[in-house]
Tab-separated table of C-alpha atoms in Angstrom:
chain	number	residue	atom	x	y	z
A	1	MET	CA	0.000	0.000	0.000
A	2	ASP	CA	1.639	3.224	-1.168
A	3	PHE	CA	0.464	5.531	1.575
A	4	ILE	CA	3.221	7.967	0.639
A	5	THR	CA	4.051	8.377	-3.029
A	6	LYS	CA	6.301	10.517	-5.162
A	7	LYS	CA	4.168	9.845	-8.228
A	8	GLU	CA	1.071	11.690	-9.320
A	9	ILE	CA	-1.951	10.331	-7.418
A	10	ASP	CA	-4.080	8.298	-9.806
A	11	LEU	CA	-7.542	9.250	-8.543
A	12	VAL	CA	-9.254	7.477	-11.395
A	13	ALA	CA	-7.547	4.146	-10.754
A	14	LEU	CA	-8.189	4.420	-7.020
A	15	LEU	CA	-11.856	5.232	-7.608
A	16	GLN	CA	-12.261	2.378	-10.067
A	17	LYS	CA	-10.873	-0.064	-7.504
A	18	SER	CA	-13.374	1.125	-4.892
A	19	HIS	CA	-16.616	-0.408	-6.095
A	20	CYS	CA	-17.595	-3.125	-3.686
A	21	PRO	CA	-20.672	-5.393	-3.932
A	22	SER	CA	-21.461	-5.035	-0.239
A	23	ALA	CA	-21.072	-1.240	-0.117
A	24	GLY	CA	-23.830	1.232	-0.882
A	25	ALA	CA	-21.765	4.371	-0.436
A	26	ILE	CA	-18.345	5.518	-1.569
A	27	VAL	CA	-16.853	8.834	-0.513
A	28	LEU	CA	-13.713	10.095	-2.202
A	29	PHE	CA	-11.912	13.165	-0.867
A	30	SER	CA	-9.162	14.793	-2.868
A	31	GLY	CA	-7.083	17.564	-1.336
A	32	GLU	CA	-5.768	19.591	-4.235
A	33	VAL	CA	-3.351	22.444	-4.685
A	34	ARG	CA	-5.104	25.807	-4.924
A	35	ASN	CA	-3.869	28.748	-6.953
A	36	HIS	CA	-4.110	31.027	-3.928
A	37	ASN	CA	-3.548	31.064	-0.182
A	38	VAL	CA	-3.622	33.820	2.416
A	39	GLY	CA	-4.256	36.290	-0.396
A	40	LYS	CA	-1.177	35.284	-2.363
A	41	SER	CA	-0.955	33.616	-5.736
A	42	VAL	CA	0.493	30.102	-5.463
A	43	ARG	CA	2.759	28.598	-8.140
A	44	TYR	CA	3.064	25.113	-6.667
A	45	LEU	CA	3.467	23.295	-3.377
A	46	GLU	CA	6.240	21.058	-2.272
A	47	TYR	CA	5.422	18.326	0.220
A	48	GLU	CA	7.976	16.662	2.418
A	49	ALA	CA	7.371	13.699	4.718
A	50	HIS	CA	9.142	11.548	7.222
A	51	ALA	CA	8.059	8.760	4.899
A	52	SER	CA	8.439	5.649	7.048
A	53	LEU	CA	6.769	7.184	10.092
A	54	ALA	CA	4.078	8.845	7.951
A	55	ALA	CA	3.200	5.569	6.225
A	56	LYS	CA	3.044	3.763	9.557
A	57	MET	CA	0.778	6.444	11.019
A	58	ILE	CA	-1.569	6.470	8.018
A	59	ALA	CA	-1.905	2.680	8.342
A	60	GLU	CA	-2.753	3.134	12.037
A	61	ILE	CA	-5.321	5.847	11.293
A	62	LEU	CA	-7.010	3.677	8.643
A	63	LEU	CA	-7.141	0.804	11.117
A	64	ALA	CA	-8.626	3.073	13.784
A	65	ALA	CA	-11.303	4.146	11.288
A	66	ARG	CA	-12.105	0.512	10.497
A	67	ASN	CA	-12.403	-0.230	14.206
A	68	ARG	CA	-14.715	2.725	14.742
A	69	TRP	CA	-16.986	2.237	11.734
A	70	SER	CA	-17.936	-0.753	9.645
A	71	LEU	CA	-16.118	-0.082	6.366
A	72	SER	CA	-15.677	-2.093	3.188
A	73	ILE	CA	-12.867	0.186	2.070
A	74	ALA	CA	-10.599	2.658	3.845
A	75	HIS	CA	-7.660	3.921	1.883
A	76	ALA	CA	-5.485	7.013	1.851
A	77	GLN	CA	-2.509	8.194	-0.110
A	78	HIS	CA	-0.419	11.345	0.256
A	79	ARG	CA	1.893	12.660	-2.403
A	80	ILE	CA	5.292	14.190	-1.672
A	81	GLY	CA	7.515	16.382	-3.813
A	82	LYS	CA	6.335	19.127	-6.122
A	83	VAL	CA	2.564	19.234	-6.668
A	84	LYS	CA	1.070	21.635	-9.186
A	85	VAL	CA	-2.194	23.587	-9.004
A	86	THR	CA	-5.266	21.303	-9.494
A	87	GLU	CA	-3.201	18.196	-8.799
A	88	SER	CA	-4.144	15.990	-5.891
A	89	ALA	CA	-1.860	16.065	-2.855
A	90	VAL	CA	-3.874	13.645	-0.776
A	91	VAL	CA	-6.762	11.282	-1.368
A	92	VAL	CA	-9.002	9.426	1.075
A	93	ILE	CA	-11.526	6.806	-0.055
A	94	THR	CA	-14.044	5.116	2.198
A	95	ALA	CA	-16.906	2.764	1.426
A	96	SER	CA	-19.638	1.382	3.654
A	97	VAL	CA	-23.137	-0.073	3.624
A	98	HIS	CA	-24.818	3.269	4.366
A	99	ARG	CA	-23.540	6.738	3.576
A	100	GLY	CA	-23.253	8.038	7.134
A	101	GLU	CA	-20.242	5.879	7.901
A	102	ALA	CA	-18.516	6.629	4.604
A	103	TYR	CA	-18.711	10.408	5.155
A	104	ALA	CA	-17.828	10.325	8.858
A	105	SER	CA	-14.882	7.978	8.495
A	106	ASN	CA	-13.554	9.870	5.484
A	107	ARG	CA	-13.541	13.125	7.437
A	108	TYR	CA	-11.975	11.419	10.446
A	109	ILE	CA	-9.132	10.009	8.346
A	110	ILE	CA	-8.237	13.250	6.579
A	111	ASP	CA	-8.448	15.328	9.756
A	112	ARG	CA	-6.147	12.970	11.627
A	113	ILE	CA	-3.702	12.800	8.697
A	114	LYS	CA	-3.562	16.580	8.460
A	115	HIS	CA	-3.022	17.139	12.169
A	116	GLU	CA	-0.833	14.221	13.171
A	117	VAL	CA	1.127	12.708	10.322
A	118	PRO	CA	4.634	14.113	9.700
A	119	ILE	CA	3.977	15.675	6.320
A	120	TRP	CA	4.779	19.297	5.617
A	121	LYS	CA	4.008	21.646	2.785
A	122	CYS	CA	6.116	24.454	1.452
A	123	GLU	CA	4.160	27.009	-0.516
A	124	HIS	CA	5.936	28.515	-3.489
A	125	PHE	CA	4.273	31.799	-4.371
A	126	ALA	CA	4.115	33.591	-7.690
A	127	ASP	CA	6.296	36.396	-6.293
A	128	GLY	CA	9.157	33.909	-5.839
A	129	SER	CA	8.844	33.704	-2.053
A	130	LYS	CA	8.265	30.447	-0.225
A	131	GLU	CA	6.858	29.515	3.145
A	132	TRP	CA	6.571	26.346	5.187
A	133	GLY	CA	2.953	25.953	6.155
A	134	GLY	CA	2.717	25.037	9.804
A	135	ASN	CA	-1.019	25.182	9.882
A	136	CYS	CA	-1.602	22.794	12.723
A	137	ASN	CA	-1.375	25.018	15.757
A	138	CYS	CA	-3.779	23.135	17.986
A	139	ASP	CA	-1.084	23.096	20.667
A	140	LYS	CA	-1.617	26.817	21.145
A	141	GLU	CA	-5.097	25.896	22.372
A	142	THR	CA	-4.448	22.530	23.961
A	143	GLY	CA	-0.961	23.187	25.332
A	144	ASP	CA	0.180	19.808	24.008
A	145	VAL	CA	1.620	19.045	20.561
A	146	ASN	CA	-0.060	15.638	20.747
A	147	LYS	CA	-3.546	16.972	21.481
A	148	HIS	CA	-5.523	18.214	18.512
A	149	ILE	CA	-8.826	19.897	17.914
A	150	TYR	CA	-10.227	17.789	15.104
A	151	GLU	CA	-12.776	19.176	12.681
A	152	PHE	CA	-14.651	15.854	12.605
A	153	GLU	CA	-15.454	16.294	16.275
A	154	SER	CA	-17.188	19.627	15.743
A	155	VAL	CA	-19.331	18.988	12.647
B	1	MET	CA	23.768	10.728	18.240
B	2	ARG	CA	22.447	11.428	14.786
B	3	ILE	CA	19.863	14.206	14.343
B	4	GLN	CA	17.541	14.513	11.374
B	5	VAL	CA	15.281	17.514	10.867
B	6	PHE	CA	12.464	18.292	8.454
B	7	ALA	CA	10.626	21.145	6.793
B	8	ILE	CA	11.111	24.551	8.409
B	9	LEU	CA	13.797	23.204	10.753
B	10	LYS	CA	16.058	22.921	7.717
B	11	ASP	CA	16.132	26.728	7.731
B	12	PHE	CA	17.929	26.510	11.087
B	13	PHE	CA	19.889	23.245	11.029
B	14	LYS	CA	21.486	20.909	8.544
B	15	LYS	CA	19.080	18.256	7.307
B	16	GLU	CA	21.083	15.613	9.127
B	17	PHE	CA	24.018	15.944	11.489
B	18	GLU	CA	26.012	14.245	14.265
B	19	LEU	CA	25.796	15.641	17.775
B	20	ASN	CA	28.367	14.593	20.357
B	21	ALA	CA	27.196	16.589	23.378
B	22	LYS	CA	26.486	14.726	26.624
B	23	LEU	CA	22.693	14.854	26.810
B	24	TYR	CA	20.509	12.711	29.047
B	25	THR	CA	16.978	13.261	27.773
B	26	ILE	CA	14.994	14.611	24.849
B	27	ALA	CA	14.306	17.709	26.972
B	28	ASP	CA	18.054	18.260	27.228
B	29	LEU	CA	18.400	17.854	23.479
B	30	ARG	CA	15.680	20.415	22.840
B	31	THR	CA	17.402	22.921	25.137
B	32	HIS	CA	20.788	22.192	23.602
B	33	LEU	CA	19.528	22.830	20.065
B	34	SER	CA	17.789	26.022	21.211
B	35	LEU	CA	21.075	27.295	22.577
B	36	LEU	CA	22.861	26.354	19.333
B	37	ASN	CA	20.308	28.326	17.363
B	38	PRO	CA	18.069	30.584	19.475
B	39	ASN	CA	15.994	31.579	16.420
B	40	ALA	CA	14.792	27.991	16.200
B	41	THR	CA	13.405	27.991	19.752
B	42	PRO	CA	9.750	28.789	18.917
B	43	VAL	CA	9.673	25.953	16.408
B	44	LEU	CA	11.624	23.511	18.601
B	45	ASN	CA	9.179	24.091	21.434
B	46	ARG	CA	6.346	22.869	19.200
B	47	CYS	CA	8.185	19.829	17.787
B	48	ARG	CA	7.677	16.164	18.443
B	49	PHE	CA	10.686	13.868	18.621
B	50	ALA	CA	10.859	10.332	17.277
B	51	VAL	CA	13.320	7.460	17.583
B	52	GLN	CA	12.956	4.550	15.153
B	53	ASP	CA	9.518	5.569	13.939
B	54	GLU	CA	8.169	5.924	17.479
B	55	PHE	CA	7.385	9.219	19.129
B	56	VAL	CA	9.233	9.736	22.387
B	57	THR	CA	8.483	12.047	25.301
B	58	ASP	CA	10.671	14.754	26.818
B	59	GLU	CA	11.699	12.281	29.535
B	60	TYR	CA	13.031	9.674	27.091
B	61	THR	CA	16.569	8.721	28.118
B	62	LEU	CA	19.228	9.018	25.458
B	63	THR	CA	22.063	6.505	25.127
B	64	GLY	CA	23.955	8.656	22.659
B	65	ASN	CA	23.631	6.183	19.789
B	66	GLU	CA	20.140	7.124	18.669
B	67	HIS	CA	18.945	8.381	15.353
B	68	ILE	CA	16.605	11.140	16.485
B	69	VAL	CA	14.068	12.698	14.181
B	70	ILE	CA	12.673	16.134	14.992
B	71	ILE	CA	9.158	16.708	13.726
B	72	PRO	CA	7.661	20.198	13.381
B	73	PRO	CA	3.847	20.608	13.443
B	74	SER	CA	2.144	18.887	10.496
B	75	SER	CA	0.748	20.824	7.582
B	76	GLY	CA	-2.700	20.901	9.140
B	77	GLY	CA	-5.430	22.793	7.243
C	1	MET	CA	-26.838	19.281	-17.247
C	2	ASP	CA	-28.029	15.677	-17.148
C	3	PHE	CA	-29.326	15.550	-13.606
C	4	ILE	CA	-31.367	12.475	-14.502
C	5	THR	CA	-29.841	9.967	-16.871
C	6	LYS	CA	-30.690	6.585	-18.314
C	7	LYS	CA	-27.059	5.921	-19.127
C	8	GLU	CA	-24.418	4.493	-16.827
C	9	ILE	CA	-23.016	7.253	-14.620
C	10	ASP	CA	-19.490	8.058	-15.764
C	11	LEU	CA	-17.848	8.719	-12.398
C	12	VAL	CA	-14.413	8.966	-13.938
C	13	ALA	CA	-15.396	11.647	-16.440
C	14	LEU	CA	-17.260	13.598	-13.767
C	15	LEU	CA	-14.297	13.410	-11.401
C	16	GLN	CA	-11.866	14.456	-14.106
C	17	LYS	CA	-13.965	17.546	-14.823
C	18	SER	CA	-13.936	18.538	-11.159
C	19	HIS	CA	-10.410	19.816	-10.690
C	20	CYS	CA	-10.581	23.538	-10.186
C	21	PRO	CA	-7.611	25.898	-9.666
C	22	SER	CA	-9.376	27.797	-6.879
C	23	ALA	CA	-10.552	24.711	-4.979
C	24	GLY	CA	-8.505	22.880	-2.364
C	25	ALA	CA	-11.031	20.126	-1.674
C	26	ILE	CA	-13.160	17.860	-3.817
C	27	VAL	CA	-15.647	15.412	-2.316
C	28	LEU	CA	-17.263	12.798	-4.525
C	29	PHE	CA	-20.099	10.664	-3.211
C	30	SER	CA	-21.300	7.663	-5.162
C	31	GLY	CA	-24.413	5.799	-4.059
C	32	GLU	CA	-24.062	2.291	-5.430
C	33	VAL	CA	-26.231	-0.773	-5.617
C	34	ARG	CA	-25.478	-3.254	-2.839
C	35	ASN	CA	-25.798	-7.020	-3.157
C	36	HIS	CA	-27.977	-7.173	-0.046
C	37	ASN	CA	-30.718	-5.268	1.761
C	38	VAL	CA	-32.857	-6.067	4.791
C	39	GLY	CA	-31.202	-9.473	4.919
C	40	LYS	CA	-32.081	-10.376	1.347
C	41	SER	CA	-29.833	-10.926	-1.614
C	42	VAL	CA	-30.319	-8.221	-4.275
C	43	ARG	CA	-30.061	-8.943	-8.003
C	44	TYR	CA	-30.460	-5.388	-9.247
C	45	LEU	CA	-32.389	-2.199	-8.620
C	46	GLU	CA	-34.696	-0.370	-10.926
C	47	TYR	CA	-35.028	3.372	-10.490
C	48	GLU	CA	-37.955	5.402	-11.715
C	49	ALA	CA	-38.266	9.177	-11.636
C	50	HIS	CA	-40.682	11.927	-12.468
C	51	ALA	CA	-37.844	13.130	-14.633
C	52	SER	CA	-38.777	16.748	-15.346
C	53	LEU	CA	-39.707	17.520	-11.744
C	54	ALA	CA	-36.717	15.573	-10.410
C	55	ALA	CA	-34.286	17.478	-12.639
C	56	LYS	CA	-35.832	20.787	-11.615
C	57	MET	CA	-35.591	19.885	-7.924
C	58	ILE	CA	-31.983	18.734	-8.164
C	59	ALA	CA	-31.116	22.053	-9.830
C	60	GLU	CA	-32.827	23.882	-6.959
C	61	ILE	CA	-31.020	21.816	-4.325
C	62	LEU	CA	-27.642	22.490	-5.978
C	63	LEU	CA	-28.448	26.195	-6.044
C	64	ALA	CA	-29.452	26.127	-2.376
C	65	ALA	CA	-26.114	24.461	-1.566
C	66	ARG	CA	-24.239	27.154	-3.500
C	67	ASN	CA	-26.139	29.826	-1.589
C	68	ARG	CA	-25.366	28.226	1.747
C	69	TRP	CA	-21.683	27.465	1.157
C	70	SER	CA	-19.040	28.964	-1.083
C	71	LEU	CA	-18.536	26.242	-3.699
C	72	SER	CA	-16.489	26.055	-6.868
C	73	ILE	CA	-18.421	23.006	-8.008
C	74	ALA	CA	-21.760	21.477	-7.036
C	75	HIS	CA	-23.042	18.750	-9.293
C	76	ALA	CA	-25.326	15.761	-8.971
C	77	GLN	CA	-26.631	13.105	-11.283
C	78	HIS	CA	-29.116	10.303	-10.655
C	79	ARG	CA	-29.511	7.301	-12.867
C	80	ILE	CA	-32.860	5.732	-13.727
C	81	GLY	CA	-33.708	2.311	-15.122
C	82	LYS	CA	-31.976	-0.923	-14.202
C	83	VAL	CA	-28.811	-0.516	-12.135
C	84	LYS	CA	-26.647	-3.514	-11.331
C	85	VAL	CA	-24.702	-4.299	-8.160
C	86	THR	CA	-21.572	-2.065	-7.788
C	87	GLU	CA	-22.892	0.392	-10.359
C	88	SER	CA	-23.505	3.968	-9.322
C	89	ALA	CA	-27.126	5.076	-8.961
C	90	VAL	CA	-26.338	8.605	-7.852
C	91	VAL	CA	-23.288	10.816	-7.688
C	92	VAL	CA	-22.699	14.130	-5.932
C	93	ILE	CA	-19.529	16.172	-6.445
C	94	THR	CA	-18.649	19.311	-4.524
C	95	ALA	CA	-15.500	21.413	-4.493
C	96	SER	CA	-14.508	24.326	-2.291
C	97	VAL	CA	-11.522	26.236	-0.944
C	98	HIS	CA	-11.433	24.296	2.347
C	99	ARG	CA	-12.651	20.770	2.986
C	100	GLY	CA	-15.334	21.583	5.546
C	101	GLU	CA	-17.628	23.117	2.948
C	102	ALA	CA	-17.071	20.341	0.416
C	103	TYR	CA	-18.061	17.624	2.907
C	104	ALA	CA	-20.996	19.509	4.423
C	105	SER	CA	-22.513	20.597	1.119
C	106	ASN	CA	-22.067	17.135	-0.379
C	107	ARG	CA	-23.969	15.559	2.504
C	108	TYR	CA	-26.650	18.241	2.323
C	109	ILE	CA	-27.209	17.641	-1.394
C	110	ILE	CA	-27.497	13.852	-1.190
C	111	ASP	CA	-29.737	13.946	1.886
C	112	ARG	CA	-32.121	16.383	0.241
C	113	ILE	CA	-32.147	14.412	-3.032
C	114	LYS	CA	-32.904	11.183	-1.188
C	115	HIS	CA	-35.725	12.643	0.876
C	116	GLU	CA	-37.364	15.092	-1.490
C	117	VAL	CA	-36.781	14.350	-5.135
C	118	PRO	CA	-39.357	12.143	-6.902
C	119	ILE	CA	-37.113	9.160	-7.563
C	120	TRP	CA	-38.081	5.666	-6.485
C	121	LYS	CA	-36.250	2.400	-6.345
C	122	CYS	CA	-37.637	-1.061	-6.877
C	123	GLU	CA	-35.489	-3.797	-5.392
C	124	HIS	CA	-35.331	-7.019	-7.362
C	125	PHE	CA	-34.227	-9.803	-5.053
C	126	ALA	CA	-32.437	-13.035	-5.873
C	127	ASP	CA	-35.544	-15.007	-4.906
C	128	GLY	CA	-37.473	-13.364	-7.749
C	129	SER	CA	-39.530	-11.065	-5.518
C	130	LYS	CA	-39.519	-7.297	-5.889
C	131	GLU	CA	-40.322	-4.404	-3.620
C	132	TRP	CA	-40.696	-0.662	-4.006
C	133	GLY	CA	-38.456	0.954	-1.433
C	134	GLY	CA	-40.335	3.748	0.289
C	135	ASN	CA	-37.582	4.457	2.713
C	136	CYS	CA	-38.370	8.072	3.390
C	137	ASN	CA	-40.880	7.874	6.199
C	138	CYS	CA	-40.033	11.122	7.923
C	139	ASP	CA	-43.719	12.047	7.757
C	140	LYS	CA	-44.419	9.400	10.383
C	141	GLU	CA	-42.327	11.547	12.720
C	142	THR	CA	-43.076	15.017	11.394
C	143	GLY	CA	-46.710	14.479	10.388
C	144	ASP	CA	-46.018	16.264	7.084
C	145	VAL	CA	-44.821	14.704	3.815
C	146	ASN	CA	-42.944	17.927	3.127
C	147	LYS	CA	-41.032	17.968	6.419
C	148	HIS	CA	-37.979	15.756	6.625
C	149	ILE	CA	-35.469	14.766	9.246
C	150	TYR	CA	-32.223	15.231	7.361
C	151	GLU	CA	-29.095	13.324	8.311
C	152	PHE	CA	-26.903	16.377	7.617
C	153	GLU	CA	-28.636	18.189	10.445
C	154	SER	CA	-27.706	15.572	13.022
C	155	VAL	CA	-24.044	14.845	12.216
D	1	MET	CA	-58.377	15.475	-15.727
D	2	ARG	CA	-55.379	13.300	-16.494
D	3	ILE	CA	-53.766	11.363	-13.655
D	4	GLN	CA	-50.237	9.990	-13.702
D	5	VAL	CA	-48.864	7.767	-10.972
D	6	PHE	CA	-45.423	6.402	-10.172
D	7	ALA	CA	-43.635	3.571	-8.438
D	8	ILE	CA	-45.726	1.595	-5.949
D	9	LEU	CA	-48.912	3.400	-7.034
D	10	LYS	CA	-48.678	1.486	-10.293
D	11	ASP	CA	-49.584	-1.610	-8.265
D	12	PHE	CA	-52.967	0.039	-7.599
D	13	PHE	CA	-53.698	2.236	-10.630
D	14	LYS	CA	-52.867	2.407	-14.286
D	15	LYS	CA	-49.710	4.398	-14.946
D	16	GLU	CA	-51.767	7.122	-16.590
D	17	PHE	CA	-55.521	7.501	-16.877
D	18	GLU	CA	-58.371	9.960	-17.475
D	19	LEU	CA	-60.684	10.822	-14.599
D	20	ASN	CA	-63.985	12.522	-15.306
D	21	ALA	CA	-65.415	12.800	-11.778
D	22	LYS	CA	-66.475	16.222	-10.495
D	23	LEU	CA	-63.751	17.043	-7.975
D	24	TYR	CA	-62.992	20.458	-6.514
D	25	THR	CA	-59.667	20.063	-4.747
D	26	ILE	CA	-56.659	17.795	-4.454
D	27	ALA	CA	-58.112	16.592	-1.135
D	28	ASP	CA	-61.237	15.493	-3.020
D	29	LEU	CA	-59.087	13.698	-5.578
D	30	ARG	CA	-57.198	11.843	-2.866
D	31	THR	CA	-60.470	10.704	-1.277
D	32	HIS	CA	-61.911	9.741	-4.632
D	33	LEU	CA	-58.904	7.560	-5.504
D	34	SER	CA	-59.001	5.979	-2.051
D	35	LEU	CA	-62.595	4.997	-2.623
D	36	LEU	CA	-61.747	3.600	-6.068
D	37	ASN	CA	-59.020	1.478	-4.541
D	38	PRO	CA	-59.115	1.274	-0.722
D	39	ASN	CA	-55.891	-0.757	-0.630
D	40	ALA	CA	-54.068	2.289	-1.965
D	41	THR	CA	-55.224	4.512	0.911
D	42	PRO	CA	-52.127	4.180	3.157
D	43	VAL	CA	-49.885	5.124	0.225
D	44	LEU	CA	-52.178	7.888	-1.073
D	45	ASN	CA	-52.205	9.482	2.363
D	46	ARG	CA	-48.425	9.855	2.183
D	47	CYS	CA	-48.270	11.159	-1.392
D	48	ARG	CA	-47.489	14.607	-2.705
D	49	PHE	CA	-49.398	15.927	-5.716
D	50	ALA	CA	-47.915	18.006	-8.508
D	51	VAL	CA	-49.340	19.993	-11.406
D	52	GLN	CA	-46.943	21.095	-14.130
D	53	ASP	CA	-43.783	20.327	-12.145
D	54	GLU	CA	-45.025	22.272	-9.121
D	55	PHE	CA	-46.179	20.673	-5.902
D	56	VAL	CA	-49.698	21.648	-4.922
D	57	THR	CA	-51.432	21.518	-1.556
D	58	ASP	CA	-54.615	19.683	-0.577
D	59	GLU	CA	-56.534	22.942	-1.034
D	60	TYR	CA	-55.460	23.439	-4.650
D	61	THR	CA	-58.574	24.013	-6.770
D	62	LEU	CA	-59.020	21.779	-9.778
D	63	THR	CA	-60.400	23.011	-13.073
D	64	GLY	CA	-60.779	19.519	-14.469
D	65	ASN	CA	-58.244	20.034	-17.243
D	66	GLU	CA	-55.095	19.393	-15.205
D	67	HIS	CA	-52.407	16.826	-15.673
D	68	ILE	CA	-51.945	15.714	-12.082
D	69	VAL	CA	-48.948	13.727	-10.960
D	70	ILE	CA	-49.129	11.687	-7.775
D	71	ILE	CA	-45.817	11.276	-5.999
D	72	PRO	CA	-45.231	8.578	-3.375
D	73	PRO	CA	-42.479	9.077	-0.771
D	74	SER	CA	-38.997	9.216	-2.303
D	75	SER	CA	-36.562	6.347	-2.059
D	76	GLY	CA	-34.936	7.852	1.027
D	77	GLY	CA	-32.079	5.841	2.660
């Protein structure tokens, strides 16, 4: 399972593999590079990961999702390296009997990946500047770098 | 011990380097690196540390032979 | 816009059209035919729609979603006729700057389609029996066939 | 008036048929169809009625020339 990949994420192939006779609902989330952030024009992003730890953590998060919900499919893949505007940086696919579980587990997986997994993005702006995005600052609220305020808990 | 840093920490330290100081815990290591590069302190204070793909706490005892990975906050958003 | 279609839903083509430079999040939901329901083995489903009214209502629901959230893309398509196991009966695609809106609007659109839009499914079971699924029975709770208890309001 | 029914209602009525009874409102029509086929009453009581792609209420006044569509509960789930 290529949880971390240097290659372009093949959303189509992943989607095509996700049809399951016992599942009534598939949810696919694709996190893609936007042409703007914080009011600045973005040229591309560069993702870096501590690959072995990141892959291990994604596997653990997918397992936690399977333990929490009844899922036919739970898969995630994050790209590293240079990712251009409109390209997918991360994909999460979940499938379940009813749609509630597919949506909830999908959100759970992406939120945990974004907050916990050692993957970083460097934004390269049109003006030539660059900036490491350290968007997870939950610790400023929780006082603990291991305690996060997950979006899936507040929807 | 061998230190490996990622992302924004590479603006303050080499991507990977040897450190020969006598340090007993991860907390000591954090302080030591802050003193080496005070500008890195705000980031270091928000980092997690890992040894062999396991996160370790501030109290983790160092033998001096570890490969220690320093992990800034994830990309979030 | 083919909101109601007799042809197989082309998830791949719809997904490929959904990459948008200003959007950071795409959510695709596919409602697919399961091989089982209420403990019985399903051979296939047959969907029927009041097509003109259904298409009009889906357009209205998509517009309501766009008014409620800031979306780059909001699209939905429902298939009618015979739909086999693992084939998609309905797809909803949303895209937005951040993922919260893409998930929430996607859920809102499918829940409203399922409860409100005049589309019906007839389950054809392996034992040769068939049954019209009248799953929306919110009126038993609300006392009004126009008042629904939407899942998106309780997640 | 012309009546068109869908889904499970087709087990009780023809898919489309002419109705020449003197009926003043949608409520009257519902009652009339219930009397024609009492087994359909539980379903009819949960149906919405539409004229020209617009839902109409029980009080909607019929002219006798309408094309009326009777809409059972949607597939839900």
